[in-house]
CSV table of N, CA and C in Angstrom, one decimal:
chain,number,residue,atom,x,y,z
A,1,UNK,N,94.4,68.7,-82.8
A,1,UNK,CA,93.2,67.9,-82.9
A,1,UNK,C,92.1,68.9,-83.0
A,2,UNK,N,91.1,68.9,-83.5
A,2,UNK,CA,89.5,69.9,-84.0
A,2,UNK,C,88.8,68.8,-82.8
A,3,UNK,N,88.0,70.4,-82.2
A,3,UNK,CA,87.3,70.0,-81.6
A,3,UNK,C,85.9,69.1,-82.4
A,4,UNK,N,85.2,69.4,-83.1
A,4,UNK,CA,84.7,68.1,-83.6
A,4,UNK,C,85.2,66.8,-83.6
A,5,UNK,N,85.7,66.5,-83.4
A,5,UNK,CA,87.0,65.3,-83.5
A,5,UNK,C,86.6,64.7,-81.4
A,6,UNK,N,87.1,65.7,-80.9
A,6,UNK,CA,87.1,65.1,-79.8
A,6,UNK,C,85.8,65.4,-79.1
A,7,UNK,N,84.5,66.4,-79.3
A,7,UNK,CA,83.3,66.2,-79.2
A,7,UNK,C,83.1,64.6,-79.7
A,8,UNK,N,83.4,64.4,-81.0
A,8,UNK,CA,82.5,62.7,-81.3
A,8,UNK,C,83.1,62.1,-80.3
A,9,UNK,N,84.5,61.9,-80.5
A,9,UNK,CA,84.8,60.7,-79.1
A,9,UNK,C,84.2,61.0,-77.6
A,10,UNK,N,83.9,62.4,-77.5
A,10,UNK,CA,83.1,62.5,-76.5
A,10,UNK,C,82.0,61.8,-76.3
A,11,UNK,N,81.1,62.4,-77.5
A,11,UNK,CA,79.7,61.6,-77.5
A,11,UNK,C,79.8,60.1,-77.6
A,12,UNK,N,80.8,59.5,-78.4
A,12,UNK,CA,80.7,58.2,-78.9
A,12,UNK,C,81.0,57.2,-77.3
A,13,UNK,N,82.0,57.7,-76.5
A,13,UNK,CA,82.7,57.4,-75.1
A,13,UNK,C,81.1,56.9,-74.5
A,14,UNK,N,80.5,58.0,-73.9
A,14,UNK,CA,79.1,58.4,-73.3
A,14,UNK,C,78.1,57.4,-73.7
A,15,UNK,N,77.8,57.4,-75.1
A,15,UNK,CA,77.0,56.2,-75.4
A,15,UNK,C,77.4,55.1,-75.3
A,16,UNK,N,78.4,54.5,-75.6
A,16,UNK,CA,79.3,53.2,-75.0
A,16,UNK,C,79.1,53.1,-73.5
A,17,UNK,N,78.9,54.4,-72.8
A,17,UNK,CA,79.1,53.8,-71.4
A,17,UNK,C,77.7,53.7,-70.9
A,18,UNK,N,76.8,54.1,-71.4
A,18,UNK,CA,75.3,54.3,-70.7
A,18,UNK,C,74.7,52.7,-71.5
A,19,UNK,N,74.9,52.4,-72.9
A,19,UNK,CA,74.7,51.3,-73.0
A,19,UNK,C,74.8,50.1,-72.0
A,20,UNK,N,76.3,50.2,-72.3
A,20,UNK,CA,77.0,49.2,-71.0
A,20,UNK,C,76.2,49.2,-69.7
A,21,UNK,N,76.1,50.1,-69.2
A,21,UNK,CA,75.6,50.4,-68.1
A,21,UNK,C,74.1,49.7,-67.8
A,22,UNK,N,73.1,50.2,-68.8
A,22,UNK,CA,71.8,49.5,-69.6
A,22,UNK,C,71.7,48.6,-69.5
A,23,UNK,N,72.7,47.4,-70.3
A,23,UNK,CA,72.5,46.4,-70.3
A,23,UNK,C,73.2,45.6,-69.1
A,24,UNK,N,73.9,46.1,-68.4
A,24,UNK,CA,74.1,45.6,-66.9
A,24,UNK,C,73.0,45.7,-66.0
A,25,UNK,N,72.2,46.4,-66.1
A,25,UNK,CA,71.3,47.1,-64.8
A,25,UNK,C,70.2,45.7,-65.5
A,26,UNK,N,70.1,45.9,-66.8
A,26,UNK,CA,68.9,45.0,-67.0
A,26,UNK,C,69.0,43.2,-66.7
A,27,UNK,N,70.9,43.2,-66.8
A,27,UNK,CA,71.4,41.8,-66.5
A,27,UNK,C,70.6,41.2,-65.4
A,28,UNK,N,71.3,42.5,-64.2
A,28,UNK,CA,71.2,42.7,-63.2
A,28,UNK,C,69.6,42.0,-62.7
A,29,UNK,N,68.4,42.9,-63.3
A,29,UNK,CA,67.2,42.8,-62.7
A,29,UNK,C,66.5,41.0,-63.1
A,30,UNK,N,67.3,40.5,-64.2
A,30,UNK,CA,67.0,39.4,-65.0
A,30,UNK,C,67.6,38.2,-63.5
A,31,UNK,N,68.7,38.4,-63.3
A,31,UNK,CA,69.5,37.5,-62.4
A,31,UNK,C,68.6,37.6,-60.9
A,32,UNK,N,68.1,39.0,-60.7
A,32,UNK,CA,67.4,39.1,-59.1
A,32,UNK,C,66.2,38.2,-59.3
A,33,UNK,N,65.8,38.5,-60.3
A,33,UNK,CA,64.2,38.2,-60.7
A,33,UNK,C,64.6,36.4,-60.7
A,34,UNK,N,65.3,35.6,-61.3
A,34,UNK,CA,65.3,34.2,-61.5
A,34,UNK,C,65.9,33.8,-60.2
A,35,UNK,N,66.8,34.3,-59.2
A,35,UNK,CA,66.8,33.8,-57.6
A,35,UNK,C,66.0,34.3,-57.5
A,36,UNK,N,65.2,34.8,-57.1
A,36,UNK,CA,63.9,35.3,-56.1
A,36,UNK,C,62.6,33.9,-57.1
A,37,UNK,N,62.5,34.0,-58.0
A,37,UNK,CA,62.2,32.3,-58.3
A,37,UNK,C,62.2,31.7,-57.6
A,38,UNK,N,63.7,31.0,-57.6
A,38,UNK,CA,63.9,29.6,-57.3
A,38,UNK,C,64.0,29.8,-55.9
A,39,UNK,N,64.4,30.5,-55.4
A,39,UNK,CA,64.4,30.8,-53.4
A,39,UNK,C,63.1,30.4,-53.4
A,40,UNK,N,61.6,31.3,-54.1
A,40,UNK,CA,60.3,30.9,-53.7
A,40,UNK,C,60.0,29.4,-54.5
A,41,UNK,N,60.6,28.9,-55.7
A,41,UNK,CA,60.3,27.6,-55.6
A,41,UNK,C,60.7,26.7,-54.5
A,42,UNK,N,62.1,26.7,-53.7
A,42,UNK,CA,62.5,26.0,-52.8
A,42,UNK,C,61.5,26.3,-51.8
A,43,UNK,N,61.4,27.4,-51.3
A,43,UNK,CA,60.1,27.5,-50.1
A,43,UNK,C,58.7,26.8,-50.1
A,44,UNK,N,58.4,26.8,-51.4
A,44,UNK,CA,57.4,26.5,-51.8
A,44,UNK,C,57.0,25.0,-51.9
A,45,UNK,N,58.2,24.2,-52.3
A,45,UNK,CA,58.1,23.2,-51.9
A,45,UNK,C,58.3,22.9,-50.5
A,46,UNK,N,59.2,23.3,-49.9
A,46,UNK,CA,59.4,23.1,-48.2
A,46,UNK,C,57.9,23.1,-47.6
A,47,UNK,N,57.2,24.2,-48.1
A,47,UNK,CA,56.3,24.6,-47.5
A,47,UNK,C,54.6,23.5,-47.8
A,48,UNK,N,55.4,23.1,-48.6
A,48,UNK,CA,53.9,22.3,-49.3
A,48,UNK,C,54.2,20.8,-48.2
A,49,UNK,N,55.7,20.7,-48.2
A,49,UNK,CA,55.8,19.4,-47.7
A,49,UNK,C,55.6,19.2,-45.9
A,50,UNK,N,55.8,20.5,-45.3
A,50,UNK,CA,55.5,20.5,-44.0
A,50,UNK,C,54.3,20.7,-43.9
A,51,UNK,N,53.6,21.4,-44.3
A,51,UNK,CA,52.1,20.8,-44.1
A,51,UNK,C,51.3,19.6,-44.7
A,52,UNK,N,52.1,18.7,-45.2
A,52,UNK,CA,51.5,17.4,-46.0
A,52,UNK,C,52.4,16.8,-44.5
A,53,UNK,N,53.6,16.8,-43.7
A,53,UNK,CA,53.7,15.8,-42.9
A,53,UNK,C,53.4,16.4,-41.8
A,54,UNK,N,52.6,17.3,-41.3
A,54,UNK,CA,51.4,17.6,-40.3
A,54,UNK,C,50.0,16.9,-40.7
A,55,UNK,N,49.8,16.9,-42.3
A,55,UNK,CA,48.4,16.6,-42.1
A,55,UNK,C,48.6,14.9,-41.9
A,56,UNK,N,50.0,14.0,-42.6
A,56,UNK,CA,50.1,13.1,-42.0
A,56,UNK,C,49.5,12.8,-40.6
A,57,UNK,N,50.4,13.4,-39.9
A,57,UNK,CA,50.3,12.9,-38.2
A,57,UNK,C,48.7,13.2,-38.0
A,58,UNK,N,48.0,13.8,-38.5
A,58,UNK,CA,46.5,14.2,-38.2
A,58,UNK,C,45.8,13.0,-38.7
A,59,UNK,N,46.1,12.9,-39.6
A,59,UNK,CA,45.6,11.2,-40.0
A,59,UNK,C,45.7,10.6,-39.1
A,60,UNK,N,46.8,10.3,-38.9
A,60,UNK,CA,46.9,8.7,-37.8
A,60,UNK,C,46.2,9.0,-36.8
A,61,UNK,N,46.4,10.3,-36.2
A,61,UNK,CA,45.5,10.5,-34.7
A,61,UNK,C,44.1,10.3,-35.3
A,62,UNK,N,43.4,10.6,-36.6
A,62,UNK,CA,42.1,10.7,-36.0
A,62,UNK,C,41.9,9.4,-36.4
A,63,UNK,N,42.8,8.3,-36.6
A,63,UNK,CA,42.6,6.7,-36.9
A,63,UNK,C,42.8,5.8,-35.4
A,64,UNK,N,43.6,6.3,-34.6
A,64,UNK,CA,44.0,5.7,-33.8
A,64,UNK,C,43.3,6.2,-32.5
A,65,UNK,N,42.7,5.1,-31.8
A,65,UNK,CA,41.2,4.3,-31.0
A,65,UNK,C,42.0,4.4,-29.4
A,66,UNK,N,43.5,4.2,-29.2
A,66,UNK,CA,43.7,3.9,-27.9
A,66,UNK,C,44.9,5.1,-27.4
A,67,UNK,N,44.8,6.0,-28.3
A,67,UNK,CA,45.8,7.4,-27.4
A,67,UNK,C,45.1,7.9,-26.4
A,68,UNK,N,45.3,8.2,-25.3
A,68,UNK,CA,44.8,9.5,-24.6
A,68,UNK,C,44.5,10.6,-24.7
A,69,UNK,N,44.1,11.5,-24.2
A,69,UNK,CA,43.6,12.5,-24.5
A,69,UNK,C,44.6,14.0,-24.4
A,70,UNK,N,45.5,13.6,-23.4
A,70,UNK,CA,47.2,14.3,-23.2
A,70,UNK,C,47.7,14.1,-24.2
A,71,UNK,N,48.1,13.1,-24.4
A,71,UNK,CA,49.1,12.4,-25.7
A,71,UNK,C,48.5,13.0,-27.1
A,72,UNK,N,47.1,12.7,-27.3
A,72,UNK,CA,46.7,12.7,-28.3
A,72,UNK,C,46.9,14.4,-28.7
A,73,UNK,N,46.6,15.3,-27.7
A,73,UNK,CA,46.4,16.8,-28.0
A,73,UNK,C,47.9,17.4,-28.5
A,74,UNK,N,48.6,16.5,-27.7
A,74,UNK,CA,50.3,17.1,-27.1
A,74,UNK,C,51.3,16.6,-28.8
A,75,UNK,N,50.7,15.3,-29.5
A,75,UNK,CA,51.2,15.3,-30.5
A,75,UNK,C,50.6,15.8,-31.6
A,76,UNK,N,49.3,15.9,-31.7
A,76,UNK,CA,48.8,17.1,-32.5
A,76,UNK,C,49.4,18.2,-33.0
A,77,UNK,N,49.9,18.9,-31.6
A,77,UNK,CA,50.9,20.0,-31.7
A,77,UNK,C,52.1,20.3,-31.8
A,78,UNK,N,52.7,19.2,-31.3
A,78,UNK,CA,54.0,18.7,-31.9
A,78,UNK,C,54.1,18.5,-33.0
A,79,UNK,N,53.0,18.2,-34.3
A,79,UNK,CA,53.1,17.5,-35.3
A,79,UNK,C,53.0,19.0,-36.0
A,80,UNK,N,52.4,20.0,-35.7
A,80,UNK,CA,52.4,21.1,-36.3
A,80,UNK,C,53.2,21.9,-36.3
A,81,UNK,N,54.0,22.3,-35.2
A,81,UNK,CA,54.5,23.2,-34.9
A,81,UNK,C,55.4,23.4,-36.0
A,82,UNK,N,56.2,22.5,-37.1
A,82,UNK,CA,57.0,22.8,-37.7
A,82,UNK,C,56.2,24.0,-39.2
A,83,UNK,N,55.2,24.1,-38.9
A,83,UNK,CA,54.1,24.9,-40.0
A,83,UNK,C,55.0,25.9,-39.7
A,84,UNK,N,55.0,26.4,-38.5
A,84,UNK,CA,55.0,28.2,-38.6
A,84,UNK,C,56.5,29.0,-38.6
A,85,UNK,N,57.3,27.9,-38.7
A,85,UNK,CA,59.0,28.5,-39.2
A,85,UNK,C,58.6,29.0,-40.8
A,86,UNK,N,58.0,28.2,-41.4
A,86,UNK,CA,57.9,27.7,-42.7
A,86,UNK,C,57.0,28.8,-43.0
A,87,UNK,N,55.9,28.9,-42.5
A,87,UNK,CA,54.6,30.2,-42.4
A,87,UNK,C,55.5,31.7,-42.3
A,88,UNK,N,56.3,31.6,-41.7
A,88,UNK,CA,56.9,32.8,-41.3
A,88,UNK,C,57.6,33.0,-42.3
A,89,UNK,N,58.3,31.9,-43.1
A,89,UNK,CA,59.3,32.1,-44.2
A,89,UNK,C,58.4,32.5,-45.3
A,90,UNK,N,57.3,32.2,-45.2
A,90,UNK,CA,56.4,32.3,-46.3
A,90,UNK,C,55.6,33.6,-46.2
A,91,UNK,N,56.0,34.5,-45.2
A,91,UNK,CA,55.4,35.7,-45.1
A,91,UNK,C,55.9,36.8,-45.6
A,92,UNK,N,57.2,36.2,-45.8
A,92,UNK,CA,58.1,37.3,-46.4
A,92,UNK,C,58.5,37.5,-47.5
A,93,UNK,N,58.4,35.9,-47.7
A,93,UNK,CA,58.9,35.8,-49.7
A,93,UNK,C,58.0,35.7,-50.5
A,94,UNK,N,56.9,35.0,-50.5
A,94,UNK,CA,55.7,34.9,-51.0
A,94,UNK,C,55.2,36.1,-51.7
A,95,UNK,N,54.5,36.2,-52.8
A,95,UNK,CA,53.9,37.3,-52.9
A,95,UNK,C,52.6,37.2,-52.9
A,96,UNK,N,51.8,38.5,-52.8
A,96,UNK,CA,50.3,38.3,-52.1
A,96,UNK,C,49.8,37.5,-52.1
A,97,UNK,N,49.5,36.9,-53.1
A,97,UNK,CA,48.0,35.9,-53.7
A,97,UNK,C,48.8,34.3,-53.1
A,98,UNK,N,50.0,34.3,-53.5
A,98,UNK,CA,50.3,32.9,-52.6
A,98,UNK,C,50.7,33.1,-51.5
A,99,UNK,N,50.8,34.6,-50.7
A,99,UNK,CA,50.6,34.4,-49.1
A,99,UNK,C,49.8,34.3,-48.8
A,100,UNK,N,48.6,34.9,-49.2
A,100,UNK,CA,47.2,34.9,-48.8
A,100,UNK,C,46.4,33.3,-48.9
A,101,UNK,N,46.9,32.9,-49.8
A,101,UNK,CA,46.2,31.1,-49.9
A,101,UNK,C,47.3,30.0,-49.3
A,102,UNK,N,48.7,31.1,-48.7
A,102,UNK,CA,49.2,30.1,-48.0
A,102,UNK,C,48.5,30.3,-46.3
A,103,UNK,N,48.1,31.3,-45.9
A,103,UNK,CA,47.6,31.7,-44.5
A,103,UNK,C,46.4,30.8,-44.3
A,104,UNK,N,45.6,30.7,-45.8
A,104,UNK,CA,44.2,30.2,-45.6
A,104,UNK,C,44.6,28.8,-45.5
A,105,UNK,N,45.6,28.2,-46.3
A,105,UNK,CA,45.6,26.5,-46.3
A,105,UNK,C,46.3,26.1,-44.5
A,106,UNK,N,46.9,27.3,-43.8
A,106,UNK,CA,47.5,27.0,-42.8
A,106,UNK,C,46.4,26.9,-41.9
A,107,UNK,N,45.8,27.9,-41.8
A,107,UNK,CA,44.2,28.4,-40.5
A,107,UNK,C,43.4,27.1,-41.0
A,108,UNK,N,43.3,26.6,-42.3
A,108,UNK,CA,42.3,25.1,-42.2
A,108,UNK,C,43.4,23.7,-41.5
A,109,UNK,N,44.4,23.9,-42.0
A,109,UNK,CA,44.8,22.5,-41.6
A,109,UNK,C,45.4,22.8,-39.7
A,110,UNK,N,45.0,23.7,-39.2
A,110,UNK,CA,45.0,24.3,-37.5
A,110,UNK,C,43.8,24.2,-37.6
A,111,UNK,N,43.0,24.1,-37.9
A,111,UNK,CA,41.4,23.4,-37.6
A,111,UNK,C,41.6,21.8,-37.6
A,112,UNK,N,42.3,21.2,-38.9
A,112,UNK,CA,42.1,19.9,-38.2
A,112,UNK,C,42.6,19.6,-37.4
A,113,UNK,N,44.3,20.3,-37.2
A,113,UNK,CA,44.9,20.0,-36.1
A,113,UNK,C,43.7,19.5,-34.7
A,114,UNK,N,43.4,20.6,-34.8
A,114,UNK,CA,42.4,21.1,-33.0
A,114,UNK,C,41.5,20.0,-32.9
A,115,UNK,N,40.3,19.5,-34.3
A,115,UNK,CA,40.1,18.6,-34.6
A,115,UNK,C,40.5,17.0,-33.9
A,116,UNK,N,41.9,16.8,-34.7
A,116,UNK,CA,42.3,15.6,-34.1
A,116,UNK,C,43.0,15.4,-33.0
A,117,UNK,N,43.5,16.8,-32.6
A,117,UNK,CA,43.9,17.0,-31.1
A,117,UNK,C,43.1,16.5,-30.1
A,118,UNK,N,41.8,16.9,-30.2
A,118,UNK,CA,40.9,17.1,-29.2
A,118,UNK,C,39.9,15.1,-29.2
A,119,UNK,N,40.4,14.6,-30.6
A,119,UNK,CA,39.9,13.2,-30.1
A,119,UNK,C,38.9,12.8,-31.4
A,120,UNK,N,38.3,13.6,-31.8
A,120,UNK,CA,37.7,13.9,-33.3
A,120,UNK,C,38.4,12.6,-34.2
A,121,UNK,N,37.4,11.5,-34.6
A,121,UNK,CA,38.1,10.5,-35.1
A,121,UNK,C,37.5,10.7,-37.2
A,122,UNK,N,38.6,9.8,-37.8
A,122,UNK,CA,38.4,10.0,-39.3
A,122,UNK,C,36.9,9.7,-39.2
A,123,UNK,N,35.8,8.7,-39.6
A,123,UNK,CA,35.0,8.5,-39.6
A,123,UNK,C,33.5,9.8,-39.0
A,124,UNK,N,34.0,10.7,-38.3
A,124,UNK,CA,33.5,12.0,-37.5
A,124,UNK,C,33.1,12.9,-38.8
A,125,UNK,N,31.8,13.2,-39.1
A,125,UNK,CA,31.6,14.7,-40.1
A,125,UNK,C,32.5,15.6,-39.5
A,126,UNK,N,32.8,16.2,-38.6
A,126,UNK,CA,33.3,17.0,-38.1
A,126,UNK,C,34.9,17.3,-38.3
A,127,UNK,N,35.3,15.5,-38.5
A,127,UNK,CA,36.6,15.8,-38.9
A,127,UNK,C,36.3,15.9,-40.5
A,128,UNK,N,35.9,15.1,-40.9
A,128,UNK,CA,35.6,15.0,-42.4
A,128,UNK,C,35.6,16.3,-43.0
A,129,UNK,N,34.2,17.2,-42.5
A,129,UNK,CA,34.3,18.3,-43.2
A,129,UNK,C,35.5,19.5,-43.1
A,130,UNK,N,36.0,19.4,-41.7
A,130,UNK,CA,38.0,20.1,-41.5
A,130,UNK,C,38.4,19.6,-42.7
A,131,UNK,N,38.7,18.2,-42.9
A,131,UNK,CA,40.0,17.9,-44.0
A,131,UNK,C,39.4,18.2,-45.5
A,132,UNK,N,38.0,18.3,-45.5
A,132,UNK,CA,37.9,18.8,-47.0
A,132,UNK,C,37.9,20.4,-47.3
A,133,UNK,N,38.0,21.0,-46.0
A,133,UNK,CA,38.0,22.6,-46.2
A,133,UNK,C,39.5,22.9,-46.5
A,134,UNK,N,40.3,21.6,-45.8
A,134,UNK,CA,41.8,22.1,-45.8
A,134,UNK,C,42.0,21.5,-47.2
A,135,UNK,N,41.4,20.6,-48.1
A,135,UNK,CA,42.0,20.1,-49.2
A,135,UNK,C,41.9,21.5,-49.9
A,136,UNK,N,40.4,21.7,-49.7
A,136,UNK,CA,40.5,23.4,-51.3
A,136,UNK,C,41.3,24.3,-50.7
A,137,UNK,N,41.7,24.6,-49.8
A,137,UNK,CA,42.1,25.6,-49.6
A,137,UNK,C,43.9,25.2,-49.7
A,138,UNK,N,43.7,23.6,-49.4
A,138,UNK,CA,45.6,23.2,-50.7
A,138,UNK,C,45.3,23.5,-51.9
A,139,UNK,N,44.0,23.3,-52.5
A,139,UNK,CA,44.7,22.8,-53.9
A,139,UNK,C,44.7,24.5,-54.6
A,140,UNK,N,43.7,25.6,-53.9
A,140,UNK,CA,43.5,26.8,-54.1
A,140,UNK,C,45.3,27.3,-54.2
A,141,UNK,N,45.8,27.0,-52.7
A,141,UNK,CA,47.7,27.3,-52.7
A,141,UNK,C,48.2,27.2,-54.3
A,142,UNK,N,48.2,25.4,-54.2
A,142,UNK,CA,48.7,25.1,-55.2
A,142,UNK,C,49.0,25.5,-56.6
A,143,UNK,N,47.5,26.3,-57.1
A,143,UNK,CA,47.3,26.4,-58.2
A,143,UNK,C,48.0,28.4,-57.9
A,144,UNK,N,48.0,28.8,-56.8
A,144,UNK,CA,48.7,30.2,-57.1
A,144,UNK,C,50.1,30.0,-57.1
A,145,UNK,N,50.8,28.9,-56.9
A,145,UNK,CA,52.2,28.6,-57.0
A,145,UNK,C,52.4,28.1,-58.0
A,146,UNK,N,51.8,28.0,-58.7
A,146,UNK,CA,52.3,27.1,-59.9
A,146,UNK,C,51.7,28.4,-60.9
A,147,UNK,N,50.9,29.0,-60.8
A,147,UNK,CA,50.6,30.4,-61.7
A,147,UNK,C,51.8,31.2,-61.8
A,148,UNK,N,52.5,31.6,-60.7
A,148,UNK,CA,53.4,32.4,-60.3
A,148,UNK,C,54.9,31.9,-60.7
A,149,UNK,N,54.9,30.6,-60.6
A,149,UNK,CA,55.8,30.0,-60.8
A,149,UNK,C,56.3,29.9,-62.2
A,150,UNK,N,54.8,30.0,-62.7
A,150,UNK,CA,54.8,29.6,-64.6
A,150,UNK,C,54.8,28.1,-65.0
A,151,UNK,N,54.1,27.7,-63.9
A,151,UNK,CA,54.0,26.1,-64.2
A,151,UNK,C,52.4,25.6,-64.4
A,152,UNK,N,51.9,26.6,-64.4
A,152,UNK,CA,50.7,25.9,-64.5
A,152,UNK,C,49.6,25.6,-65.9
A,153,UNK,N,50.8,25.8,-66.7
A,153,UNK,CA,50.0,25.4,-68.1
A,153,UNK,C,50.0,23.5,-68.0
């Protein structure tokens, strides 16, 4: 056999295998990239919906005329507490711009928490102006998740 002969199959072997290789690695980065997606779309809805049934329970308290002032504070916080499993999951997967407007939509709706905790009824500027700082600062979230996500055309 001439070594030319087995130089090509050399070379020809080599490029076959680096292709291959190529187009695995790039499989590869295609398949991480589309779970790391959908992991952040599933969070992202979890996360949208635990703070929509916090800001629930904040409603009713600042509607409701005959709780106490124990009760009232004690389910306030109860009603939130499920934010910061969810906050915490969102610290890690999230990338900047929807961690950063997920922190901000969290620190407003823990203002109305404290708000309706403390007795602060719907009708109150005080609650009023809480729940419209917490609306922009949802809809602000919203619109970086749905950027990121590729949904926001």
């Amino acid at each position: 056999m001439d070594v030319a002969t087995l130089v090509s199959a050399a070379v020809g072997a080599a490029i076959a295998t680096l292709s291959t290789a190529f187009l695995e690695a790039r499989r590869w980065r295609r398949d991480q990239s589309g779970r790391l997606l959908e992991t952040r779309r599933v969070l992202y809805s979890e996360y949208l919906a635990t703070l929509s049934g916090a800001r629930n329970a904040f409603r009713l308290l600042a509607r409701d005329l005959d709780l106490d002032a124990t009760a009232r504070e004690r389910t306030a916080r109860e009603a939130f507490a499920p934010c910061y499993d969810v906050r915490y999951q969102m610290s890690i997967t999230a990338s900047s711009p929807v961690r950063e407007a997920s922190e901000e939509a969290f620190r407003r709706l823990r203002d109305v928490r404290d708000r309706a905790g403390e007795g602060t009824l719907a009708g109150d500027e005080r609650y009023t102006s809480g729940r419209r700082e917490y609306e922009a600062a949802l809809q602000a979230l919203r619109q970086a998740m749905r950027a990121e996500l590729g949904s926001d055309g």
